[in-house]
mmCIF file of C-alpha atoms and ligand atoms in Angstrom:
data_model
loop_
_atom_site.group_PDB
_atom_site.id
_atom_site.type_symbol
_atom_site.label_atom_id
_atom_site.label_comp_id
_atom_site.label_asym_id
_atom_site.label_seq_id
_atom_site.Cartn_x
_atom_site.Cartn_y
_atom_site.Cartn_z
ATOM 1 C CA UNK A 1 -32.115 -3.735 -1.613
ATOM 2 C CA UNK A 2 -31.399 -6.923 -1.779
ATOM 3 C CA UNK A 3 -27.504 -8.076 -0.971
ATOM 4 C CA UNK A 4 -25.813 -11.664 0.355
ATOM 5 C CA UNK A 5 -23.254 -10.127 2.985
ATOM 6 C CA UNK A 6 -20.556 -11.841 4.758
ATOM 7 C CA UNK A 7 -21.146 -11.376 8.506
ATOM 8 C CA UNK A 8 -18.035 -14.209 9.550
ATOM 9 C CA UNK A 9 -15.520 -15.114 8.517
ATOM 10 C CA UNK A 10 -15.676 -19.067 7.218
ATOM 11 C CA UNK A 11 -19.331 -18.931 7.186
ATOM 12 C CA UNK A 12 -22.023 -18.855 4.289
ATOM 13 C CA UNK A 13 -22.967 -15.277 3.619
ATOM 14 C CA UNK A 14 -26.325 -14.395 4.285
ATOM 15 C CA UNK A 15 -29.058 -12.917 1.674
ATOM 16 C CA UNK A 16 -30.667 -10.392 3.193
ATOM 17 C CA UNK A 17 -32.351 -6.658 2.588
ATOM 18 C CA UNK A 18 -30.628 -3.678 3.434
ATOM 19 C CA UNK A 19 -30.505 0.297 3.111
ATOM 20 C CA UNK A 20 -29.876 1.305 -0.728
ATOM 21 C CA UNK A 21 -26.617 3.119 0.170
ATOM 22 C CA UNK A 22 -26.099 7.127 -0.111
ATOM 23 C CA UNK A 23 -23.651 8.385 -1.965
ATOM 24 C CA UNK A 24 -20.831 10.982 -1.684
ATOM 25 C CA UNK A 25 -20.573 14.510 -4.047
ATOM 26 C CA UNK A 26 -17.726 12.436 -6.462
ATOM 27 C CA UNK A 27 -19.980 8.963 -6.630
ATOM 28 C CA UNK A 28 -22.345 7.528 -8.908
ATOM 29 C CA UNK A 29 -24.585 4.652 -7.342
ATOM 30 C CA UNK A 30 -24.278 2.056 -9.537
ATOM 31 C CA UNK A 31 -27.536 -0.825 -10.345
ATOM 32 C CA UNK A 32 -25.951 -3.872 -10.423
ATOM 33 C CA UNK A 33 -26.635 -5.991 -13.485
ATOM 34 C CA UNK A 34 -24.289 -8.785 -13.265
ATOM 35 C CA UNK A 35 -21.915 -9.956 -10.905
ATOM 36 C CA UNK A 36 -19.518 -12.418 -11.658
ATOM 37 C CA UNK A 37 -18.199 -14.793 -9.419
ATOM 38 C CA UNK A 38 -14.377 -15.608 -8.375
ATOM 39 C CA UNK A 39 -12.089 -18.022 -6.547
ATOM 40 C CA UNK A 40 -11.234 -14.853 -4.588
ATOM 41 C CA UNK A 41 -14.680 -14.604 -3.206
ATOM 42 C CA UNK A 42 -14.617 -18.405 -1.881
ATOM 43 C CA UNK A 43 -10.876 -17.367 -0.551
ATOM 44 C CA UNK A 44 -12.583 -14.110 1.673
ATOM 45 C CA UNK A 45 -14.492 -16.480 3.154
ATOM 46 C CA UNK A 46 -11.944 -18.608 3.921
ATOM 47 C CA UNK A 47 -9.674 -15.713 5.486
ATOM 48 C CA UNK A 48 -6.985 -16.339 2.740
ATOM 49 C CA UNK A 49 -6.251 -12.829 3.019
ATOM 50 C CA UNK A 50 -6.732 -12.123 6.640
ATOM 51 C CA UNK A 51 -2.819 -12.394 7.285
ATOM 52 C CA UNK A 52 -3.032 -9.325 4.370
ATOM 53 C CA UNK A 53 -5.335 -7.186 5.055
ATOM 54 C CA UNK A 54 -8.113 -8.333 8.353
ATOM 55 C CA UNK A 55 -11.160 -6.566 6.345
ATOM 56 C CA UNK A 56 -13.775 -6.014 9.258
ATOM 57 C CA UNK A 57 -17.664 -7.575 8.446
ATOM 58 C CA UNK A 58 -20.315 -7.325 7.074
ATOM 59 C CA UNK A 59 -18.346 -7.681 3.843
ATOM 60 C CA UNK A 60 -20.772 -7.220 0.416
ATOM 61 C CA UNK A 61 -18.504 -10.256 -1.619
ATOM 62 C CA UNK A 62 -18.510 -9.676 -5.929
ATOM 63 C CA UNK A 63 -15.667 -7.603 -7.565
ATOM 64 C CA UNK A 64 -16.719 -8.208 -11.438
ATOM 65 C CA UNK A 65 -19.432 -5.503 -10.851
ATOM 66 C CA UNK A 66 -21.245 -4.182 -14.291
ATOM 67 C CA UNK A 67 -24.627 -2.066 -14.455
ATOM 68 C CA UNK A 68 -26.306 0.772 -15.133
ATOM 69 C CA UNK A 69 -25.693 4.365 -13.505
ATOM 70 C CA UNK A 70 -29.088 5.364 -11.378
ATOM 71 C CA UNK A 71 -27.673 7.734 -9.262
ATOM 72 C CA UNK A 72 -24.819 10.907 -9.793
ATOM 73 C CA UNK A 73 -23.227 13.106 -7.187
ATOM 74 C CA UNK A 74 -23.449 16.553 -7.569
ATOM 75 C CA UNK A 75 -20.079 16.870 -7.726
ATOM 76 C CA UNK A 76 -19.022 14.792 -10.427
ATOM 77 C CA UNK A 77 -18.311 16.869 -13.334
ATOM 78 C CA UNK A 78 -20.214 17.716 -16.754
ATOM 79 C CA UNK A 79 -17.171 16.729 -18.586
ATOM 80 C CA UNK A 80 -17.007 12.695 -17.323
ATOM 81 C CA UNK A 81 -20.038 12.629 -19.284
ATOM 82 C CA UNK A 82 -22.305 10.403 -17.293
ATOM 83 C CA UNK A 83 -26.123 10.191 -17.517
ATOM 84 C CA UNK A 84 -28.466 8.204 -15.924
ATOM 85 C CA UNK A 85 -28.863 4.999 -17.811
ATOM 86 C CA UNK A 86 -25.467 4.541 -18.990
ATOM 87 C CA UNK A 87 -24.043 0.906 -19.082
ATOM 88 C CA UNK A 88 -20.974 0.813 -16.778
ATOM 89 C CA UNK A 89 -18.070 -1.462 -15.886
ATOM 90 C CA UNK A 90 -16.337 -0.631 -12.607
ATOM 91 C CA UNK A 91 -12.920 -0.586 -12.566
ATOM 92 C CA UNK A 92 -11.698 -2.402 -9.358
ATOM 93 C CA UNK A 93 -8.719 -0.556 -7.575
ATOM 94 C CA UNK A 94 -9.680 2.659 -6.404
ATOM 95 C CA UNK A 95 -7.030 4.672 -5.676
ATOM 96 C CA UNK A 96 -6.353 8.030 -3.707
ATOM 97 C CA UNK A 97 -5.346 9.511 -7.146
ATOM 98 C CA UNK A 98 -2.224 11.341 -5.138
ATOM 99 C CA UNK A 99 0.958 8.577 -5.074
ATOM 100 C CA UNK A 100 2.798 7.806 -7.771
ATOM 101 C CA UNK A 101 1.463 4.309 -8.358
ATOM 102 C CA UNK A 102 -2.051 6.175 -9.016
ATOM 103 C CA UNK A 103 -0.192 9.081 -10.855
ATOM 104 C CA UNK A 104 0.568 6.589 -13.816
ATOM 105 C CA UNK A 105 -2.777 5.157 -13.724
ATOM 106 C CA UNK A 106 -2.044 2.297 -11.688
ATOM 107 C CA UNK A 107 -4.694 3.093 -8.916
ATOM 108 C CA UNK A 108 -5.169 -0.996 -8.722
ATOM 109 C CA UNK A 109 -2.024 -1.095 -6.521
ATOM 110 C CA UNK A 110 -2.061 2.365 -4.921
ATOM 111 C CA UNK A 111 -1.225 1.485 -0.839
ATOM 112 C CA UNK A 112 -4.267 3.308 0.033
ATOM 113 C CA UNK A 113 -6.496 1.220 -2.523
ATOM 114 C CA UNK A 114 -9.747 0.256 -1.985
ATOM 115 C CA UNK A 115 -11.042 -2.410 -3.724
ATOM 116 C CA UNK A 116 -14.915 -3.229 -4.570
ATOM 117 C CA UNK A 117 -15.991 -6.692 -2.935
ATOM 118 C CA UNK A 118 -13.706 -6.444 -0.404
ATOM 119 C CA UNK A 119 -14.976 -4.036 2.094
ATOM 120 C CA UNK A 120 -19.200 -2.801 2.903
ATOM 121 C CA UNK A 121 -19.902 -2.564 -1.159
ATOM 122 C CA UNK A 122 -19.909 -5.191 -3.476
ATOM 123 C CA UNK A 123 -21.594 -6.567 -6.714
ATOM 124 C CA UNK A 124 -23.966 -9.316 -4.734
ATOM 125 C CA UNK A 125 -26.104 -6.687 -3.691
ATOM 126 C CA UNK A 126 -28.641 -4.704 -6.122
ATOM 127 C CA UNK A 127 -26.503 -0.994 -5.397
ATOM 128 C CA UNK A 128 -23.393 0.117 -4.633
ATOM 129 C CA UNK A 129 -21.531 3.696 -4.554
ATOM 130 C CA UNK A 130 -18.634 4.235 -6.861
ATOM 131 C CA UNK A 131 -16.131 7.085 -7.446
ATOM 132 C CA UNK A 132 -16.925 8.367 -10.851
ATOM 133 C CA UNK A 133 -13.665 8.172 -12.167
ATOM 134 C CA UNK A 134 -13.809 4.231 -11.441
ATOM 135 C CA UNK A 135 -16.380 3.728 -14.213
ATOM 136 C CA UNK A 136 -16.002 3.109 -17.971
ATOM 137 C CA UNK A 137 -19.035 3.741 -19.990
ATOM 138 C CA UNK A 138 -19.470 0.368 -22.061
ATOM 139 C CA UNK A 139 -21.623 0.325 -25.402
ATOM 140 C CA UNK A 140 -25.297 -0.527 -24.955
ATOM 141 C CA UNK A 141 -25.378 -3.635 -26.966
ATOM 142 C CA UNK A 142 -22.561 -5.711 -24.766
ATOM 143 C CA UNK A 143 -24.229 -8.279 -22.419
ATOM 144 C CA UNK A 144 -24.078 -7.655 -18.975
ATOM 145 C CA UNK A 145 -23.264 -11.384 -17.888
ATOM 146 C CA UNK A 146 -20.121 -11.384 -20.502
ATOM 147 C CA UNK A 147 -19.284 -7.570 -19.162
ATOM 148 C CA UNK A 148 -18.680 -8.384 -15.881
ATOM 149 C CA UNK A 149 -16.192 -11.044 -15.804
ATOM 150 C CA UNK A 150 -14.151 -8.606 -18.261
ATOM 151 C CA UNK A 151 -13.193 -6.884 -14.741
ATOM 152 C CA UNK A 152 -11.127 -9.269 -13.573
ATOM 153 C CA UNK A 153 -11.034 -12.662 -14.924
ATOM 154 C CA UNK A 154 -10.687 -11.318 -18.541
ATOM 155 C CA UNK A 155 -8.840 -8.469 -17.859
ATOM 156 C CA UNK A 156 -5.787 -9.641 -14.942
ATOM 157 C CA UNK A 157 -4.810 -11.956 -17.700
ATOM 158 C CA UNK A 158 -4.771 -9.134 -20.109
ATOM 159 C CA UNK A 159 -2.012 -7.405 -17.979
ATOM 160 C CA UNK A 160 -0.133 -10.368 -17.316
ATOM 161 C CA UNK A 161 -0.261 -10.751 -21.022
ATOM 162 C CA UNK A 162 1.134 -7.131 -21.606
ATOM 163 C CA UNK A 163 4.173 -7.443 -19.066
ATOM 164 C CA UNK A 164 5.544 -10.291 -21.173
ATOM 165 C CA UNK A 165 4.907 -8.533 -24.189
ATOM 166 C CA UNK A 166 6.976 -5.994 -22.984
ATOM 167 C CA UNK A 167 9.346 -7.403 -21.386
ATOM 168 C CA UNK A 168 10.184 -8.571 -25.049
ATOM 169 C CA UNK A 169 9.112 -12.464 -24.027
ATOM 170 C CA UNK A 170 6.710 -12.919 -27.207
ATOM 171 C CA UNK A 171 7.158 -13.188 -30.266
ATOM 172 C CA UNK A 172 6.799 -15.613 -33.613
ATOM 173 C CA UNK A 173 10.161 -18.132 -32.842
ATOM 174 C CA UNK A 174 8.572 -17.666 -28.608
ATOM 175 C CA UNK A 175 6.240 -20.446 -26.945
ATOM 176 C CA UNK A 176 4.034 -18.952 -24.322
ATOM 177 C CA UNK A 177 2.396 -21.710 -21.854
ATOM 178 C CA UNK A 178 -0.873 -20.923 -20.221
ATOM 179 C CA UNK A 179 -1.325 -22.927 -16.786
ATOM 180 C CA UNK A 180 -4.760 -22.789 -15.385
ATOM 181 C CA UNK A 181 -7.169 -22.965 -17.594
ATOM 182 C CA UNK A 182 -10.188 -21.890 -15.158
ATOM 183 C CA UNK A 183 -12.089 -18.671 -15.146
ATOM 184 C CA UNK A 184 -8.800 -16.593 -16.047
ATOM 185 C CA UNK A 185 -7.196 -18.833 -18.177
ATOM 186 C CA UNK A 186 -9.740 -19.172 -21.218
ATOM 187 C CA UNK A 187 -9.223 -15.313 -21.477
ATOM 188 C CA UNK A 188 -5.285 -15.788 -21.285
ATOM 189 C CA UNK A 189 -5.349 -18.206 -24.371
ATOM 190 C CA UNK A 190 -7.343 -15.461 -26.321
ATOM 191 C CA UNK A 191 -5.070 -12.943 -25.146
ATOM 192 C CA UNK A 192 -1.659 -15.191 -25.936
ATOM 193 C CA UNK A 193 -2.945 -14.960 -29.702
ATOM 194 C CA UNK A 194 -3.921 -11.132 -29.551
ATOM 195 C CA UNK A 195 -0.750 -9.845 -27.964
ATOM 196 C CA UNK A 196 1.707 -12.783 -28.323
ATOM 197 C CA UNK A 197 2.942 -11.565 -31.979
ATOM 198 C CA UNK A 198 2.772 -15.268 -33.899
ATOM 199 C CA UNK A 199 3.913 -16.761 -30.588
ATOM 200 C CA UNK A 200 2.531 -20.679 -29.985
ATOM 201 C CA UNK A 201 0.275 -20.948 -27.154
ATOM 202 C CA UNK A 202 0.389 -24.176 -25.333
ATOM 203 C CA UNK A 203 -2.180 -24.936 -22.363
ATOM 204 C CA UNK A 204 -1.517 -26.720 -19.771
ATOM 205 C CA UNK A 205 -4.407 -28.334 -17.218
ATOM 206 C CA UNK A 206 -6.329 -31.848 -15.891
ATOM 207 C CA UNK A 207 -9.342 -31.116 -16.831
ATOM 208 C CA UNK A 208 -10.270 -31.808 -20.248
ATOM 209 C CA UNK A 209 -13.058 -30.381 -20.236
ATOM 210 C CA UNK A 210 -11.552 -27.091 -19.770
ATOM 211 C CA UNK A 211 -8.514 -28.076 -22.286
ATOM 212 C CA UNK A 212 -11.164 -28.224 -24.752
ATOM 213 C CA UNK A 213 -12.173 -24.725 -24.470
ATOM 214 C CA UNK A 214 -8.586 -23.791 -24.478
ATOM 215 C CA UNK A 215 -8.117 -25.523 -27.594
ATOM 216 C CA UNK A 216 -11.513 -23.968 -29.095
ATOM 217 C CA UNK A 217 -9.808 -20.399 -28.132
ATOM 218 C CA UNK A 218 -6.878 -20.773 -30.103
ATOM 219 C CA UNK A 219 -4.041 -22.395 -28.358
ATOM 220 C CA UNK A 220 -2.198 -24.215 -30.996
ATOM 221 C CA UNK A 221 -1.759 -27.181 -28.374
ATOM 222 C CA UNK A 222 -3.182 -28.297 -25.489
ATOM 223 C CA UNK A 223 -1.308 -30.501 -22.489
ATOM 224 C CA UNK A 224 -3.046 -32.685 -20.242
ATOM 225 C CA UNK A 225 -0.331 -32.467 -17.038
ATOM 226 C CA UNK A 226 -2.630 -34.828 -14.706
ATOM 227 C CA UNK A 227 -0.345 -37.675 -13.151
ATOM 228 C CA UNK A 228 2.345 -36.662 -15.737
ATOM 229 C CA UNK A 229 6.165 -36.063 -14.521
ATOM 230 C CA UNK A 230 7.614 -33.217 -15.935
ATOM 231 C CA UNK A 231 10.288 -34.560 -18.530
ATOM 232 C CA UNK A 232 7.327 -36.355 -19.715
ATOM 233 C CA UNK A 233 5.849 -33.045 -19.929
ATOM 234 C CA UNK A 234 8.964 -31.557 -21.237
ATOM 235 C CA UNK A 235 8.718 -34.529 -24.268
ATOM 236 C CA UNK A 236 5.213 -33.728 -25.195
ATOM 237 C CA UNK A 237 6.493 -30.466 -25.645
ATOM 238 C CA UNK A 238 9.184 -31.194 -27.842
ATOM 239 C CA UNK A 239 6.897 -33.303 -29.614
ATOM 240 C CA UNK A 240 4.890 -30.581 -30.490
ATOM 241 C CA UNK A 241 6.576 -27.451 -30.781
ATOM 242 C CA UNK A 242 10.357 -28.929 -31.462
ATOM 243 C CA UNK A 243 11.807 -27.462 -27.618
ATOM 244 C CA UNK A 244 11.621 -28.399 -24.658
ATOM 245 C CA UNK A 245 11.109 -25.236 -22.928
ATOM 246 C CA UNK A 246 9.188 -22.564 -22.835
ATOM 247 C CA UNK A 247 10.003 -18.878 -23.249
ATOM 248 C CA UNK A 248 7.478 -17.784 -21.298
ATOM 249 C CA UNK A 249 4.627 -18.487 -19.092
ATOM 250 C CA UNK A 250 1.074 -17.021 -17.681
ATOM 251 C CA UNK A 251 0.373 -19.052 -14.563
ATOM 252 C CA UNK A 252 -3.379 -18.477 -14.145
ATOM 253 C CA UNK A 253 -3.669 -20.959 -11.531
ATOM 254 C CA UNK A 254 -0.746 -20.499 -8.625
ATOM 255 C CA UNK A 255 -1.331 -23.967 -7.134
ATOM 256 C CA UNK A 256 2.099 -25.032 -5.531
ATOM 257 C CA UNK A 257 2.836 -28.213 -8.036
ATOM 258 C CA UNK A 258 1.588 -26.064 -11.099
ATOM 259 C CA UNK A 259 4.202 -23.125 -10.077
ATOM 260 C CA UNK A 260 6.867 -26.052 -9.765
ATOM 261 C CA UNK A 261 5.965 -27.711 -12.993
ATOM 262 C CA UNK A 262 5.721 -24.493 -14.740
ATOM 263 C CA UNK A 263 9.420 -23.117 -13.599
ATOM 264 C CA UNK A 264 10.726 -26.320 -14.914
ATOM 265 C CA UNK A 265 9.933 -26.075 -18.069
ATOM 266 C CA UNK A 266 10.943 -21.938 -18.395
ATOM 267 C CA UNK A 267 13.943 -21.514 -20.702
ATOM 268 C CA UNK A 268 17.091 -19.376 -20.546
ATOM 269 C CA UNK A 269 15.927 -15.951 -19.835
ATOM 270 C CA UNK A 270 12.335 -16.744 -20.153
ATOM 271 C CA UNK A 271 9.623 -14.365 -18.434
ATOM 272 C CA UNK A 272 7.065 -15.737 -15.921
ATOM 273 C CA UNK A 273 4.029 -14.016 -15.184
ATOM 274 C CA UNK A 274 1.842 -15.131 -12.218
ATOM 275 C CA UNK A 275 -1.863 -13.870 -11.479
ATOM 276 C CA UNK A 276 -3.117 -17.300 -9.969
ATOM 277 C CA UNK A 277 -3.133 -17.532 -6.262
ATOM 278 C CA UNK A 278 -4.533 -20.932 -5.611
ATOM 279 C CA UNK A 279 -1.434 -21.404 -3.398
ATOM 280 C CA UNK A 280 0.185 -19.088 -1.082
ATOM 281 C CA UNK A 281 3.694 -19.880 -1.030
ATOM 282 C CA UNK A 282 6.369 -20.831 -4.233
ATOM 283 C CA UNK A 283 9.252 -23.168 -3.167
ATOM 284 C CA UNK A 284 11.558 -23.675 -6.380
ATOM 285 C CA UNK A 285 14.896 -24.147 -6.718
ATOM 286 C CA UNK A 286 17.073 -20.546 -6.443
ATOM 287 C CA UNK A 287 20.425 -21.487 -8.720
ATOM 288 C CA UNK A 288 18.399 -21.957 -12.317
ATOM 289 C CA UNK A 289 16.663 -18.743 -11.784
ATOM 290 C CA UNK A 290 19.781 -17.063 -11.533
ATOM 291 C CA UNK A 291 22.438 -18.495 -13.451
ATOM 292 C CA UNK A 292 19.685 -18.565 -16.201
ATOM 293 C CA UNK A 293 18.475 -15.587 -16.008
ATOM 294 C CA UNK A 294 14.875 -15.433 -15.847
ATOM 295 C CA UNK A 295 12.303 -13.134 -14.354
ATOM 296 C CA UNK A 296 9.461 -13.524 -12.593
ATOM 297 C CA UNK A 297 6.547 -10.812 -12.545
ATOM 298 C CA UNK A 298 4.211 -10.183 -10.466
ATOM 299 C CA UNK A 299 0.818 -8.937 -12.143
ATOM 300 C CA UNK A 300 -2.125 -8.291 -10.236
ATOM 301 C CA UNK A 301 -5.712 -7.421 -11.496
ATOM 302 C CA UNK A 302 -5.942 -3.907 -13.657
ATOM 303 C CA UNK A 303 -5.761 -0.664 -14.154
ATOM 304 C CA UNK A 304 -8.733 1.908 -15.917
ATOM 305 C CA UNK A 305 -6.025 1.733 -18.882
ATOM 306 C CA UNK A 306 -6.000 -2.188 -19.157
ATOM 307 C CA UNK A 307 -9.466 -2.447 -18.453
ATOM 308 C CA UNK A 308 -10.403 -0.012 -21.291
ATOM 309 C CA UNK A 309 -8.753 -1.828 -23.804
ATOM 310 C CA UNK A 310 -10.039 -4.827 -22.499
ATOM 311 C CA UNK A 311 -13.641 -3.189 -23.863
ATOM 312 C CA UNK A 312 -12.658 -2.122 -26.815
ATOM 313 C CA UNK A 313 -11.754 -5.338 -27.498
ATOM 314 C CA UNK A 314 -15.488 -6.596 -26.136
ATOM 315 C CA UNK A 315 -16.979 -3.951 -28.421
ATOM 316 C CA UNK A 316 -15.195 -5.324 -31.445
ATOM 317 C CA UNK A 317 -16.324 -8.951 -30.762
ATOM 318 C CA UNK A 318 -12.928 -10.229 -30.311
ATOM 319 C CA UNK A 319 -13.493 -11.971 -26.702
ATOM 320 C CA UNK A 320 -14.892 -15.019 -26.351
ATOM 321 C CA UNK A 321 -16.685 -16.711 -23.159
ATOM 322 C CA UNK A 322 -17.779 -19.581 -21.453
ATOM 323 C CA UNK A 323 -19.947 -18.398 -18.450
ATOM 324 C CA UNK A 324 -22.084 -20.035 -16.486
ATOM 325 C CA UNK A 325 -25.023 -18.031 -15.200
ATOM 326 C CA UNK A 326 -26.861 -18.029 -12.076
ATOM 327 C CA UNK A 327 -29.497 -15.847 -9.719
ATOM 328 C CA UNK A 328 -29.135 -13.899 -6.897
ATOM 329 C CA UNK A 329 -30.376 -17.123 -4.727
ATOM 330 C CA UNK A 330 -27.841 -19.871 -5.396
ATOM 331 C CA UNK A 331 -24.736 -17.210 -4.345
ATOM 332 C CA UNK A 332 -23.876 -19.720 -1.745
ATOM 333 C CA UNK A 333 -24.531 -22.712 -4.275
ATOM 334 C CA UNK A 334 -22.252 -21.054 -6.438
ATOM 335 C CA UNK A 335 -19.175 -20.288 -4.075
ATOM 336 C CA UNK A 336 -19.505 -24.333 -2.786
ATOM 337 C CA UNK A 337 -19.394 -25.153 -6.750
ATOM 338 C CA UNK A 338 -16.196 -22.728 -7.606
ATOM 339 C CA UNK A 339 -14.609 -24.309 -4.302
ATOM 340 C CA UNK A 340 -15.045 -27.896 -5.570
ATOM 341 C CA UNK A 341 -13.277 -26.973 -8.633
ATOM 342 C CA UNK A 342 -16.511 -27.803 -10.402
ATOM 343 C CA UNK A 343 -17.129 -24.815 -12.393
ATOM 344 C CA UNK A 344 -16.056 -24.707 -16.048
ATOM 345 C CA UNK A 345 -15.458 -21.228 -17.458
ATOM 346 C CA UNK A 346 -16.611 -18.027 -15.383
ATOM 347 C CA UNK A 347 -19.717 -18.113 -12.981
ATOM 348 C CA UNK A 348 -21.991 -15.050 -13.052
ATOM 349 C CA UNK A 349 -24.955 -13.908 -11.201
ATOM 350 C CA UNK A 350 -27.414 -11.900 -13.280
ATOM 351 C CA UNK A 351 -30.116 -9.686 -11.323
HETATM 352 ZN ZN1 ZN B 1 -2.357 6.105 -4.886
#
């Protein structure tokens, strides 16, 4: 089969053909479809998350993985329902189904995860094995090239989304900021309006190309922060939603000025939500975080649960995309693209 593997770290990864892989009694072996393409792939390269976790090569790169199912272990049960044929997502933190991060369906952060596209498998290769109960059947008639990004650039939003909703952030009197508006944060903006309960969504970016799209998605305003101080920022604001502040934030991109800006504009007892990592390290001031009371959240990826409802809001039409679609040739076109910064909406490969 064809796959483009990462043999070093740093380097461009190589197309080349290699063994369809077996599989194991609970696996299905997945055709890849579509694959779509993230900042986190051009950070592997880079070793962003050697200091994390020093995966060993060749590394198969692509976590947005969507196909068909050709292949089913002979241990995987009658009652998961699988046939050959079946359009599949795969959900991307497989758990060992035993701790108690895994026990309340948060496999995605299980400390014995593995995750697809970071390790031998991937989705830039034609097959790869996958534990059955990693795979949501997805209705026939959804695209492949809009299915795939749902696995992580339309879905880690999604749960960011939901841990300020619950954390009682949203609301119709609440304004919710999106930062970033990349591949994640066109999905956060559609989100914002689904979940955020009459909340007004403000974006915030430089580009405005991609403030555009936010505004096409339903933010209510859109802020272009390039060269802008932040009381500047702060005035705009005013300007158009009558405060200053907002009472809570999605930070889709995690770049070190945006996470400053962004915390200086978070009200008393406002929720922040990050799932950007652009940057690596947050420096902001300790006191106002305190003495106003505000909480910061961590919110990485999915879980099956998220992930699910992110389809069965694909099924009902209620996502909307801006993807940019490529072949199996130009991977390492692609990844030089998404590192310039010069790809608006999500990139996806399409076998
Ligand atoms: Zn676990």
């Amino acid at each position: 089969m064809k796959a483009a593997r990462m043999h070093e770290y740093g380097k461009a990864l190589v197309l080349e053909d290699v063994q369809v892989p077996g599989i194991q009694p609970d696996e299905i072996l997945v055709q890849v479809k579509a694959g779509g393409m993230c900042r986190s792939d051009v950070q592997l390269v880079d070793g962003y998350f050697r200091p994390y976790a020093n995966i060993p090569t060749p590394i198969t790169p692509g976590h947005e993985i969507t196909g068909v199912v050709y292949k089913i272990g002979g241990g995987v049960h009658k009652s998961a329902g699988f046939q050959e044929g079946d359009h599949v997502v795969v959900a991307p933190g497989w758990g060992d189904g035993t701790c108690r991060h895994c026990l309340v369906g948060d496999t995605h952060i299980c400390p014995n995860v593995r995750w697809p596209g970071f390790g031998p498998y991937g989705g830039f290769a034609e097959f790869l094995p996958v534990p059955a109960r990693y795979l949501i059947k997805v209705d026939s008639r959804l695209k492949f090239e809009e299915l795939a990004p749902l696995t992580d650039a339309g879905m880690t939003p999604y749960r960011g989304l939901k841990k300020l909703r619950d954390a009682g952030a949203l609301g119709p009197d609440r304004v919710i900021g999106v930062f970033g508006i990349g591949g994640l944060g066109g999905y956060a903006v559609q989100y914002a309006k689904i979940l955020g309960g009459g909340a007004t969504v403000i974006a915030f970016a430089r580009n405005p190309d991609k403030l555009a799209i936010a505004k096409e998605y339903g933010a209510d305003h859109v802020i272009n922060i390039k060269g802008m101080a932040s009381a500047d920022i702060a005035n705009e604001l005013r300007k158009a939603t009558g405060q200053g502040e907002l009472d809570a934030i999605i930070d889709c991109a995690g770049a070190p000025e945006m996470v400053q800006l962004a915390f200086s504009l978070l009200s008393i007892s406002g929720h922040y939500v990050d799932v950007g990592l652009v940057g690596d390290r947050i420096d902001i001031p300790l006191f106002p975080r305190v003495s106003r009371e505000q909480t910061f959240h961590g919110s990485f990826w999915g879980s099956n649960i998220d992930l699910t409802e992110v389809m069965a809001l694909a099924a009902k039409g209620k996502i909307r995309h801006t993807l940019k679609i490529f072949e199996f040739d130009q991977i390492n076109e692609y990844l030089e693209l998404l590192r310039a910064g010069d790809i608006v909406g999500r990139a996806v490969m399409k076998f």
